[in-house]
C-alpha cells in the first residue's frame, strides 16, 4: 500500500515532464523550423534550444548542421570576446521555457518571434529584422 502510494505520488509529480517528453518535436517536425531559420539567418548567428534537453531531438540527422549552438541565451551577451561579436541569435523554445524579456534590450534591441509547429522561434539582433511569412 505504501509502495503504491509512493509510486502514484512520483507519477503525479512527474506527469508534466513526462508529457513534455511525449509532446516534444521529433524527426520531420523540426524541418519547417530548420528551413525558416536557414532562410532568415544572417551571418553566423547561433541558436539555442530550450528546454535544453530538446537539443538532441533538434540536431539529430544533421538538421541544423553548420549552425553554432549555445547552451543558454545568456551566452550571447555574457562571457568572453565571442559574445561581443555576436550580432544576433535565435532561440527555439518549447513548453514556455523561455522568456524573451530576459534578453537585454540595449544589447539586442530588435526582436521578432513566430510560432512554428508547436515551438516558439525567436530572433534577436542588433540590426533591424525583416522576416517573411
GROMACS .gro file of N, CA, C and O in nm:
model
  532
    1UNK      N    1   0.081  -0.118   0.000
    1UNK     CA    2   0.000   0.000   0.000
    1UNK      C    3   0.087   0.127   0.000
    1UNK      O    4   0.061   0.219  -0.075
    2UNK      N    5   0.191   0.128   0.085
    2UNK     CA    6   0.280   0.243   0.090
    2UNK      C    7   0.355   0.256  -0.042
    2UNK      O    8   0.370   0.366  -0.095
    3UNK      N    9   0.400   0.145  -0.096
    3UNK     CA   10   0.471   0.146  -0.223
    3UNK      C   11   0.382   0.202  -0.335
    3UNK      O   12   0.426   0.284  -0.415
    4UNK      N   13   0.257   0.161  -0.339
    4UNK     CA   14   0.163   0.210  -0.440
    4UNK      C   15   0.141   0.360  -0.425
    4UNK      O   16   0.140   0.433  -0.525
    5UNK      N   17   0.126   0.407  -0.304
    5UNK     CA   18   0.107   0.550  -0.279
    5UNK      C   19   0.231   0.628  -0.321
    5UNK      O   20   0.220   0.736  -0.381
    6UNK      N   21   0.349   0.574  -0.292
    6UNK     CA   22   0.473   0.639  -0.331
    6UNK      C   23   0.485   0.648  -0.484
    6UNK      O   24   0.518   0.753  -0.539
    7UNK      N   25   0.456   0.539  -0.552
    7UNK     CA   26   0.462   0.538  -0.699
    7UNK      C   27   0.361   0.636  -0.758
    7UNK      O   28   0.393   0.708  -0.853
    8UNK      N   29   0.242   0.639  -0.704
    8UNK     CA   30   0.140   0.731  -0.752
    8UNK      C   31   0.184   0.875  -0.732
    8UNK      O   32   0.167   0.960  -0.820
    9UNK      N   33   0.246   0.904  -0.618
    9UNK     CA   34   0.296   1.039  -0.590
    9UNK      C   35   0.404   1.080  -0.689
    9UNK      O   36   0.404   1.192  -0.740
   10UNK      N   37   0.495   0.989  -0.720
   10UNK     CA   38   0.601   1.019  -0.817
   10UNK      C   39   0.543   1.043  -0.955
   10UNK      O   40   0.584   1.135  -1.026
   11UNK      N   41   0.447   0.964  -0.992
   11UNK     CA   42   0.383   0.980  -1.123
   11UNK      C   43   0.313   1.115  -1.131
   11UNK      O   44   0.324   1.186  -1.232
   12UNK      N   45   0.244   1.153  -1.027
   12UNK     CA   46   0.174   1.282  -1.028
   12UNK      C   47   0.272   1.399  -1.034
   12UNK      O   48   0.247   1.498  -1.103
   13UNK      N   49   0.384   1.388  -0.963
   13UNK     CA   50   0.484   1.494  -0.965
   13UNK      C   51   0.554   1.505  -1.101
   13UNK      O   52   0.592   1.613  -1.143
   14UNK      N   53   0.572   1.394  -1.168
   14UNK     CA   54   0.647   1.392  -1.294
   14UNK      C   55   0.558   1.397  -1.418
   14UNK      O   56   0.609   1.392  -1.529
   15UNK      N   57   0.429   1.410  -1.402
   15UNK     CA   58   0.340   1.399  -1.518
   15UNK      C   59   0.363   1.510  -1.621
   15UNK      O   60   0.358   1.485  -1.740
   16UNK      N   61   0.391   1.633  -1.576
   16UNK     CA   62   0.413   1.740  -1.673
   16UNK      C   63   0.540   1.715  -1.753
   16UNK      O   64   0.542   1.729  -1.874
   17UNK      N   65   0.647   1.675  -1.685
   17UNK     CA   66   0.772   1.646  -1.755
   17UNK      C   67   0.755   1.527  -1.849
   17UNK      O   68   0.805   1.527  -1.961
   18UNK      N   69   0.681   1.427  -1.805
   18UNK     CA   70   0.655   1.311  -1.891
   18UNK      C   71   0.576   1.353  -2.014
   18UNK      O   72   0.606   1.310  -2.126
   19UNK      N   73   0.479   1.441  -1.996
   19UNK     CA   74   0.400   1.489  -2.110
   19UNK      C   75   0.490   1.566  -2.206
   19UNK      O   76   0.478   1.554  -2.328
   20UNK      N   77   0.582   1.645  -2.154
   20UNK     CA   78   0.673   1.719  -2.241
   20UNK      C   79   0.757   1.624  -2.326
   20UNK      O   80   0.779   1.650  -2.444
   21UNK      N   81   0.802   1.516  -2.269
   21UNK     CA   82   0.882   1.420  -2.346
   21UNK      C   83   0.798   1.355  -2.456
   21UNK      O   84   0.850   1.327  -2.563
   22UNK      N   85   0.671   1.336  -2.432
   22UNK     CA   86   0.583   1.279  -2.533
   22UNK      C   87   0.551   1.383  -2.640
   22UNK      O   88   0.545   1.353  -2.759
   23UNK      N   89   0.532   1.508  -2.598
   23UNK     CA   90   0.486   1.613  -2.689
   23UNK      C   91   0.599   1.689  -2.759
   23UNK      O   92   0.571   1.772  -2.845
   24UNK      N   93   0.724   1.662  -2.726
   24UNK     CA   94   0.834   1.735  -2.789
   24UNK      C   95   0.838   1.707  -2.939
   24UNK      O   96   0.796   1.602  -2.986
   25UNK      N   97   0.888   1.803  -3.012
   25UNK     CA   98   0.901   1.786  -3.157
   25UNK      C   99   1.003   1.676  -3.187
   25UNK      O  100   1.105   1.667  -3.121
   26UNK      N  101   0.975   1.597  -3.286
   26UNK     CA  102   1.063   1.487  -3.324
   26UNK      C  103   1.077   1.482  -3.476
   26UNK      O  104   0.989   1.526  -3.548
   27UNK      N  105   1.186   1.424  -3.520
   27UNK     CA  106   1.206   1.394  -3.661
   27UNK      C  107   1.171   1.507  -3.755
   27UNK      O  108   1.224   1.618  -3.747
   28UNK      N  109   1.078   1.481  -3.845
   28UNK     CA  110   1.043   1.576  -3.950
   28UNK      C  111   0.969   1.698  -3.899
   28UNK      O  112   0.957   1.797  -3.972
   29UNK      N  113   0.920   1.695  -3.776
   29UNK     CA  114   0.854   1.813  -3.720
   29UNK      C  115   0.951   1.930  -3.706
   29UNK      O  116   0.909   2.045  -3.700
   30UNK      N  117   1.080   1.903  -3.703
   30UNK     CA  118   1.181   2.009  -3.694
   30UNK      C  119   1.209   2.074  -3.829
   30UNK      O  120   1.267   2.182  -3.836
   31UNK      N  121   1.174   2.008  -3.937
   31UNK     CA  122   1.213   2.057  -4.070
   31UNK      C  123   1.160   2.196  -4.103
   31UNK      O  124   1.234   2.278  -4.158
   32UNK      N  125   1.033   2.232  -4.073
   32UNK     CA  126   0.989   2.368  -4.102
   32UNK      C  127   1.065   2.473  -4.021
   32UNK      O  128   1.093   2.583  -4.071
   33UNK      N  129   1.102   2.439  -3.899
   33UNK     CA  130   1.178   2.532  -3.816
   33UNK      C  131   1.318   2.550  -3.874
   33UNK      O  132   1.367   2.662  -3.888
   34UNK      N  133   1.380   2.440  -3.911
   34UNK     CA  134   1.513   2.446  -3.970
   34UNK      C  135   1.511   2.526  -4.099
   34UNK      O  136   1.598   2.610  -4.122
   35UNK      N  137   1.414   2.504  -4.183
   35UNK     CA  138   1.405   2.577  -4.310
   35UNK      C  139   1.384   2.726  -4.287
   35UNK      O  140   1.447   2.810  -4.352
   36UNK      N  141   1.299   2.761  -4.191
   36UNK     CA  142   1.273   2.902  -4.160
   36UNK      C  143   1.399   2.971  -4.109
   36UNK      O  144   1.434   3.080  -4.154
   37UNK      N  145   1.470   2.906  -4.017
   37UNK     CA  146   1.592   2.966  -3.962
   37UNK      C  147   1.698   2.979  -4.070
   37UNK      O  148   1.763   3.083  -4.082
   38UNK      N  149   1.718   2.878  -4.150
   38UNK     CA  150   1.819   2.886  -4.257
   38UNK      C  151   1.786   2.997  -4.357
   38UNK      O  152   1.875   3.064  -4.406
   39UNK      N  153   1.659   3.016  -4.385
   39UNK     CA  154   1.619   3.121  -4.480
   39UNK      C  155   1.643   3.262  -4.425
   39UNK      O  156   1.679   3.352  -4.500
   40UNK      N  157   1.625   3.280  -4.294
   40UNK     CA  158   1.631   3.414  -4.236
   40UNK      C  159   1.757   3.443  -4.154
   40UNK      O  160   1.777   3.555  -4.110
   41UNK      N  161   1.841   3.345  -4.137
   41UNK     CA  162   1.961   3.362  -4.057
   41UNK      C  163   2.060   3.450  -4.130
   41UNK      O  164   2.080   3.439  -4.250
   42UNK      N  165   2.123   3.539  -4.054
   42UNK     CA  166   2.224   3.628  -4.111
   42UNK      C  167   2.358   3.600  -4.045
   42UNK      O  168   2.365   3.563  -3.929
   43UNK      N  169   2.462   3.620  -4.122
   43UNK     CA  170   2.599   3.599  -4.076
   43UNK      C  171   2.612   3.463  -4.011
   43UNK      O  172   2.569   3.364  -4.064
   44UNK      N  173   2.668   3.459  -3.894
   44UNK     CA  174   2.692   3.333  -3.824
   44UNK      C  175   2.609   3.326  -3.696
   44UNK      O  176   2.659   3.288  -3.590
   45UNK      N  177   2.485   3.366  -3.702
   45UNK     CA  178   2.401   3.371  -3.583
   45UNK      C  179   2.383   3.231  -3.523
   45UNK      O  180   2.339   3.139  -3.592
   46UNK      N  181   2.415   3.215  -3.394
   46UNK     CA  182   2.396   3.086  -3.328
   46UNK      C  183   2.250   3.063  -3.289
   46UNK      O  184   2.166   3.153  -3.303
   47UNK      N  185   2.223   2.945  -3.237
   47UNK     CA  186   2.087   2.907  -3.199
   47UNK      C  187   2.090   2.844  -3.060
   47UNK      O  188   2.190   2.784  -3.021
   48UNK      N  189   1.982   2.859  -2.987
   48UNK     CA  190   1.965   2.798  -2.855
   48UNK      C  191   1.836   2.716  -2.859
   48UNK      O  192   1.734   2.765  -2.909
   49UNK      N  193   1.840   2.594  -2.806
   49UNK     CA  194   1.721   2.510  -2.796
   49UNK      C  195   1.681   2.500  -2.649
   49UNK      O  196   1.762   2.465  -2.564
   50UNK      N  197   1.555   2.533  -2.620
   50UNK     CA  198   1.504   2.527  -2.482
   50UNK      C  199   1.373   2.452  -2.478
   50UNK      O  200   1.291   2.470  -2.567
   51UNK      N  201   1.348   2.374  -2.375
   51UNK     CA  202   1.443   2.339  -2.271
   51UNK      C  203   1.564   2.266  -2.328
   51UNK      O  204   1.557   2.208  -2.436
   52UNK      N  205   1.670   2.270  -2.255
   52UNK     CA  206   1.799   2.219  -2.304
   52UNK      C  207   1.791   2.073  -2.349
   52UNK      O  208   1.859   2.034  -2.442
   53UNK      N  209   1.707   1.993  -2.285
   53UNK     CA  210   1.701   1.850  -2.320
   53UNK      C  211   1.641   1.827  -2.459
   53UNK      O  212   1.651   1.718  -2.513
   54UNK      N  213   1.582   1.927  -2.522
   54UNK     CA  214   1.528   1.910  -2.658
   54UNK      C  215   1.637   1.919  -2.764
   54UNK      O  216   1.612   1.890  -2.881
   55UNK      N  217   1.757   1.958  -2.725
   55UNK     CA  218   1.868   1.972  -2.818
   55UNK      C  219   1.890   1.847  -2.903
   55UNK      O  220   1.905   1.855  -3.024
   56UNK      N  221   1.889   1.731  -2.841
   56UNK     CA  222   1.913   1.606  -2.913
   56UNK      C  223   1.809   1.579  -3.020
   56UNK      O  224   1.840   1.534  -3.129
   57UNK      N  225   1.684   1.611  -2.990
   57UNK     CA  226   1.577   1.594  -3.089
   57UNK      C  227   1.598   1.691  -3.207
   57UNK      O  228   1.567   1.658  -3.321
   58UNK      N  229   1.647   1.810  -3.177
   58UNK     CA  230   1.662   1.913  -3.280
   58UNK      C  231   1.775   1.883  -3.376
   58UNK      O  232   1.763   1.908  -3.496
   59UNK      N  233   1.885   1.833  -3.326
   59UNK     CA  234   2.004   1.822  -3.411
   59UNK      C  235   2.028   1.683  -3.468
   59UNK      O  236   2.122   1.664  -3.545
   60UNK      N  237   1.943   1.586  -3.434
   60UNK     CA  238   1.963   1.453  -3.493
   60UNK      C  239   1.945   1.462  -3.644
   60UNK      O  240   1.880   1.551  -3.694
   61UNK      N  241   2.006   1.376  -3.714
   61UNK     CA  242   2.001   1.371  -3.860
   61UNK      C  243   2.051   1.501  -3.924
   61UNK      O  244   2.011   1.538  -4.033
   62UNK      N  245   2.137   1.571  -3.852
   62UNK     CA  246   2.209   1.688  -3.906
   62UNK      C  247   2.119   1.801  -3.955
   62UNK      O  248   2.153   1.874  -4.047
   63UNK      N  249   2.002   1.817  -3.894
   63UNK     CA  250   1.909   1.919  -3.940
   63UNK      C  251   1.964   2.061  -3.926
   63UNK      O  252   1.931   2.147  -4.005
   64UNK      N  253   2.045   2.087  -3.826
   64UNK     CA  254   2.099   2.221  -3.804
   64UNK      C  255   2.251   2.222  -3.823
   64UNK      O  256   2.321   2.300  -3.761
   65UNK      N  257   2.300   2.137  -3.912
   65UNK     CA  258   2.444   2.127  -3.939
   65UNK      C  259   2.498   2.263  -3.981
   65UNK      O  260   2.438   2.335  -4.060
   66UNK      N  261   2.612   2.297  -3.925
   66UNK     CA  262   2.678   2.421  -3.962
   66UNK      C  263   2.633   2.542  -3.883
   66UNK      O  264   2.683   2.652  -3.904
   67UNK      N  265   2.540   2.526  -3.791
   67UNK     CA  266   2.493   2.637  -3.709
   67UNK      C  267   2.545   2.614  -3.567
   67UNK      O  268   2.523   2.509  -3.508
   68UNK      N  269   2.615   2.714  -3.513
   68UNK     CA  270   2.666   2.703  -3.377
   68UNK      C  271   2.549   2.701  -3.279
   68UNK      O  272   2.449   2.771  -3.298
   69UNK      N  273   2.561   2.620  -3.176
   69UNK     CA  274   2.457   2.606  -3.075
   69UNK      C  275   2.510   2.657  -2.942
   69UNK      O  276   2.619   2.619  -2.899
   70UNK      N  277   2.434   2.745  -2.879
   70UNK     CA  278   2.466   2.795  -2.746
   70UNK      C  279   2.389   2.713  -2.643
   70UNK      O  280   2.277   2.669  -2.669
   71UNK      N  281   2.447   2.695  -2.526
   71UNK     CA  282   2.380   2.619  -2.419
   71UNK      C  283   2.269   2.700  -2.354
   71UNK      O  284   2.171   2.644  -2.307
   72UNK      N  285   2.284   2.832  -2.351
   72UNK     CA  286   2.184   2.919  -2.289
   72UNK      C  287   2.183   3.053  -2.361
   72UNK      O  288   2.286   3.096  -2.415
   73UNK      N  289   2.069   3.121  -2.363
   73UNK     CA  290   2.064   3.251  -2.430
   73UNK      C  291   2.165   3.351  -2.375
   73UNK      O  292   2.221   3.431  -2.450
   74UNK      N  293   2.192   3.346  -2.246
   74UNK     CA  294   2.283   3.443  -2.184
   74UNK      C  295   2.424   3.436  -2.243
   74UNK      O  296   2.499   3.534  -2.233
   75UNK      N  297   2.460   3.325  -2.306
   75UNK     CA  298   2.592   3.316  -2.369
   75UNK      C  299   2.607   3.417  -2.483
   75UNK      O  300   2.719   3.450  -2.522
   76UNK      N  301   2.497   3.467  -2.535
   76UNK     CA  302   2.503   3.564  -2.645
   76UNK      C  303   2.545   3.703  -2.597
   76UNK      O  304   2.593   3.783  -2.676
   77UNK      N  305   2.528   3.732  -2.469
   77UNK     CA  306   2.566   3.865  -2.420
   77UNK      C  307   2.657   3.862  -2.298
   77UNK      O  308   2.705   3.965  -2.254
   78UNK      N  309   2.684   3.747  -2.242
   78UNK     CA  310   2.775   3.736  -2.128
   78UNK      C  311   2.897   3.656  -2.170
   78UNK      O  312   2.892   3.579  -2.265
   79UNK      N  313   3.003   3.671  -2.098
   79UNK     CA  314   3.119   3.587  -2.124
   79UNK      C  315   3.229   3.658  -2.197
   79UNK      O  316   3.246   3.778  -2.188
   80UNK      N  317   3.303   3.582  -2.276
   80UNK     CA  318   3.425   3.630  -2.339
   80UNK      C  319   3.403   3.713  -2.463
   80UNK      O  320   3.296   3.767  -2.489
   81UNK      N  321   3.509   3.723  -2.541
   81UNK     CA  322   3.509   3.806  -2.662
   81UNK      C  323   3.410   3.758  -2.766
   81UNK      O  324   3.361   3.836  -2.846
   82UNK      N  325   3.383   3.627  -2.769
   82UNK     CA  326   3.289   3.574  -2.868
   82UNK      C  327   3.152   3.638  -2.853
   82UNK      O  328   3.085   3.668  -2.951
   83UNK      N  329   3.108   3.660  -2.727
   83UNK     CA  330   2.975   3.718  -2.707
   83UNK      C  331   2.969   3.862  -2.753
   83UNK      O  332   2.864   3.912  -2.790
   84UNK      N  333   3.083   3.932  -2.752
   84UNK     CA  334   3.086   4.071  -2.800
   84UNK      C  335   3.069   4.076  -2.952
   84UNK      O  336   3.024   4.175  -3.006
   85UNK      N  337   3.106   3.969  -3.022
   85UNK     CA  338   3.098   3.967  -3.167
   85UNK      C  339   2.963   3.919  -3.217
   85UNK      O  340   2.933   3.934  -3.335
   86UNK      N  341   2.881   3.860  -3.132
   86UNK     CA  342   2.751   3.808  -3.174
   86UNK      C  343   2.657   3.925  -3.200
   86UNK      O  344   2.626   4.002  -3.110
   87UNK      N  345   2.614   3.938  -3.324
   87UNK     CA  346   2.524   4.048  -3.360
   87UNK      C  347   2.378   4.005  -3.356
   87UNK      O  348   2.289   4.088  -3.370
   88UNK      N  349   2.355   3.876  -3.339
   88UNK     CA  350   2.219   3.825  -3.330
   88UNK      C  351   2.221   3.677  -3.297
   88UNK      O  352   2.324   3.612  -3.311
   89UNK      N  353   2.108   3.626  -3.250
   89UNK     CA  354   2.098   3.484  -3.220
   89UNK      C  355   1.951   3.443  -3.223
   89UNK      O  356   1.861   3.525  -3.222
   90UNK      N  357   1.931   3.312  -3.229
   90UNK     CA  358   1.798   3.251  -3.237
   90UNK      C  359   1.771   3.166  -3.113
   90UNK      O  360   1.864   3.106  -3.059
   91UNK      N  361   1.645   3.160  -3.074
   91UNK     CA  362   1.602   3.071  -2.965
   91UNK      C  363   1.481   2.993  -3.015
   91UNK      O  364   1.385   3.053  -3.065
   92UNK      N  365   1.488   2.861  -3.003
   92UNK     CA  366   1.374   2.775  -3.033
   92UNK      C  367   1.327   2.719  -2.900
   92UNK      O  368   1.400   2.645  -2.835
   93UNK      N  369   1.208   2.758  -2.859
   93UNK     CA  370   1.158   2.724  -2.726
   93UNK      C  371   1.030   2.643  -2.735
   93UNK      O  372   0.940   2.676  -2.813
   94UNK      N  373   1.024   2.539  -2.654
   94UNK     CA  374   0.902   2.461  -2.640
   94UNK      C  375   0.857   2.468  -2.494
   94UNK      O  376   0.939   2.487  -2.405
   95UNK      N  377   0.729   2.451  -2.471
   95UNK     CA  378   0.672   2.441  -2.336
   95UNK      C  379   0.694   2.567  -2.254
   95UNK      O  380   0.715   2.561  -2.134
   96UNK      N  381   0.691   2.684  -2.318
   96UNK     CA  382   0.706   2.813  -2.249
   96UNK      C  383   0.831   2.817  -2.160
   96UNK      O  384   0.829   2.871  -2.050
   97UNK      N  385   0.939   2.762  -2.209
   97UNK     CA  386   1.062   2.753  -2.129
   97UNK      C  387   1.153   2.874  -2.148
   97UNK      O  388   1.265   2.874  -2.096
   98UNK      N  389   1.108   2.976  -2.220
   98UNK     CA  390   1.193   3.092  -2.245
   98UNK      C  391   1.111   3.219  -2.232
   98UNK      O  392   1.000   3.229  -2.283
   99UNK      N  393   1.168   3.317  -2.165
   99UNK     CA  394   1.107   3.448  -2.151
   99UNK      C  395   1.192   3.548  -2.230
   99UNK      O  396   1.304   3.580  -2.190
  100UNK      N  397   1.142   3.598  -2.343
  100UNK     CA  398   1.223   3.690  -2.424
  100UNK      C  399   1.260   3.819  -2.353
  100UNK      O  400   1.355   3.887  -2.392
  101UNK      N  401   1.188   3.853  -2.247
  101UNK     CA  402   1.221   3.975  -2.172
  101UNK      C  403   1.354   3.962  -2.097
  101UNK      O  404   1.408   4.062  -2.050
  102UNK      N  405   1.408   3.840  -2.086
  102UNK     CA  406   1.537   3.820  -2.020
  102UNK      C  407   1.654   3.870  -2.106
  102UNK      O  408   1.762   3.896  -2.055
  103UNK      N  409   1.631   3.884  -2.235
  103UNK     CA  410   1.736   3.930  -2.326
  103UNK      C  411   1.748   4.081  -2.313
  103UNK      O  412   1.649   4.153  -2.328
  104UNK      N  413   1.869   4.133  -2.283
  104UNK     CA  414   1.884   4.277  -2.264
  104UNK      C  415   1.852   4.355  -2.392
  104UNK      O  416   1.913   4.335  -2.496
  105UNK      N  417   1.757   4.444  -2.379
  105UNK     CA  418   1.711   4.521  -2.495
  105UNK      C  419   1.817   4.617  -2.546
  105UNK      O  420   1.824   4.644  -2.666
  106UNK      N  421   1.905   4.665  -2.459
  106UNK     CA  422   2.010   4.756  -2.504
  106UNK      C  423   2.114   4.683  -2.589
  106UNK      O  424   2.177   4.742  -2.676
  107UNK      N  425   2.131   4.554  -2.567
  107UNK     CA  426   2.227   4.474  -2.646
  107UNK      C  427   2.164   4.423  -2.775
  107UNK      O  428   2.227   4.421  -2.880
  108UNK      N  429   2.039   4.378  -2.768
  108UNK     CA  430   1.965   4.327  -2.884
  108UNK      C  431   1.829   4.397  -2.891
  108UNK      O  432   1.727   4.341  -2.851
  109UNK      N  433   1.828   4.519  -2.945
  109UNK     CA  434   1.703   4.597  -2.945
  109UNK      C  435   1.598   4.548  -3.045
  109UNK      O  436   1.480   4.575  -3.029
  110UNK      N  437   1.641   4.476  -3.147
  110UNK     CA  438   1.548   4.429  -3.250
  110UNK      C  439   1.517   4.282  -3.226
  110UNK      O  440   1.607   4.199  -3.214
  111UNK      N  441   1.387   4.251  -3.222
  111UNK     CA  442   1.345   4.114  -3.190
  111UNK      C  443   1.216   4.081  -3.263
  111UNK      O  444   1.136   4.167  -3.291
  112UNK      N  445   1.203   3.955  -3.292
  112UNK     CA  446   1.081   3.905  -3.358
  112UNK      C  447   1.060   3.762  -3.314
  112UNK      O  448   1.154   3.693  -3.272
  113UNK      N  449   0.936   3.716  -3.322
  113UNK     CA  450   0.908   3.577  -3.289
  113UNK      C  451   0.794   3.527  -3.376
  113UNK      O  452   0.712   3.604  -3.425
  114UNK      N  453   0.793   3.396  -3.393
  114UNK     CA  454   0.691   3.329  -3.473
  114UNK      C  455   0.671   3.189  -3.414
  114UNK      O  456   0.764   3.132  -3.358
  115UNK      N  457   0.549   3.140  -3.423
  115UNK     CA  458   0.520   3.004  -3.378
  115UNK      C  459   0.522   2.912  -3.499
  115UNK      O  460   0.454   2.939  -3.598
  116UNK      N  461   0.603   2.808  -3.491
  116UNK     CA  462   0.613   2.710  -3.598
  116UNK      C  463   0.599   2.572  -3.537
  116UNK      O  464   0.684   2.530  -3.459
  117UNK      N  465   0.493   2.505  -3.569
  117UNK     CA  466   0.474   2.365  -3.530
  117UNK      C  467   0.493   2.334  -3.383
  117UNK      O  468   0.563   2.241  -3.350
  118UNK      N  469   0.437   2.410  -3.295
  118UNK     CA  470   0.447   2.380  -3.153
  118UNK      C  471   0.570   2.437  -3.084
  118UNK      O  472   0.595   2.408  -2.967
  119UNK      N  473   0.647   2.517  -3.152
  119UNK     CA  474   0.764   2.580  -3.091
  119UNK      C  475   0.760   2.730  -3.119
  119UNK      O  476   0.712   2.773  -3.224
  120UNK      N  477   0.810   2.806  -3.024
  120UNK     CA  478   0.826   2.950  -3.043
  120UNK      C  479   0.968   2.973  -3.094
  120UNK      O  480   1.064   2.927  -3.033
  121UNK      N  481   0.978   3.041  -3.207
  121UNK     CA  482   1.108   3.071  -3.266
  121UNK      C  483   1.130   3.222  -3.251
  121UNK      O  484   1.051   3.301  -3.300
  122UNK      N  485   1.236   3.258  -3.179
  122UNK     CA  486   1.268   3.398  -3.151
  122UNK      C  487   1.400   3.432  -3.219
  122UNK      O  488   1.492   3.351  -3.221
  123UNK      N  489   1.409   3.556  -3.268
  123UNK     CA  490   1.536   3.606  -3.319
  123UNK      C  491   1.561   3.741  -3.253
  123UNK      O  492   1.469   3.821  -3.235
  124UNK      N  493   1.686   3.761  -3.214
  124UNK     CA  494   1.729   3.885  -3.150
  124UNK      C  495   1.849   3.937  -3.227
  124UNK      O  496   1.944   3.862  -3.253
  125UNK      N  497   1.844   4.066  -3.263
  125UNK     CA  498   1.954   4.124  -3.341
  125UNK      C  499   1.983   4.267  -3.296
  125UNK      O  500   1.898   4.335  -3.240
  126UNK      N  501   2.103   4.310  -3.332
  126UNK     CA  502   2.140   4.449  -3.311
  126UNK      C  503   2.087   4.535  -3.426
  126UNK      O  504   2.065   4.654  -3.407
  127UNK      N  505   2.064   4.475  -3.540
  127UNK     CA  506   2.014   4.546  -3.659
  127UNK      C  507   1.866   4.512  -3.678
  127UNK      O  508   1.818   4.409  -3.633
  128UNK      N  509   1.793   4.595  -3.752
  128UNK     CA  510   1.650   4.567  -3.777
  128UNK      C  511   1.628   4.431  -3.844
  128UNK      O  512   1.712   4.382  -3.919
  129UNK      N  513   1.512   4.373  -3.815
  129UNK     CA  514   1.477   4.239  -3.862
  129UNK      C  515   1.361   4.248  -3.960
  129UNK      O  516   1.263   4.318  -3.935
  130UNK      N  517   1.376   4.175  -4.070
  130UNK     CA  518   1.264   4.159  -4.163
  130UNK      C  519   1.246   4.010  -4.188
  130UNK      O  520   1.332   3.946  -4.248
  131UNK      N  521   1.136   3.956  -4.141
  131UNK     CA  522   1.105   3.816  -4.160
  131UNK      C  523   0.986   3.802  -4.255
  131UNK      O  524   0.885   3.868  -4.235
  132UNK      N  525   1.002   3.719  -4.356
  132UNK     CA  526   0.887   3.692  -4.443
  132UNK      C  527   0.805   3.581  -4.382
  132UNK      O  528   0.852   3.507  -4.296
  133UNK      N  529   0.682   3.568  -4.424
  133UNK     CA  530   0.594   3.465  -4.371
  133UNK      C  531   0.640   3.327  -4.415
  133UNK      O  532   0.682   3.306  -4.523
   0.00000   0.00000   0.00000
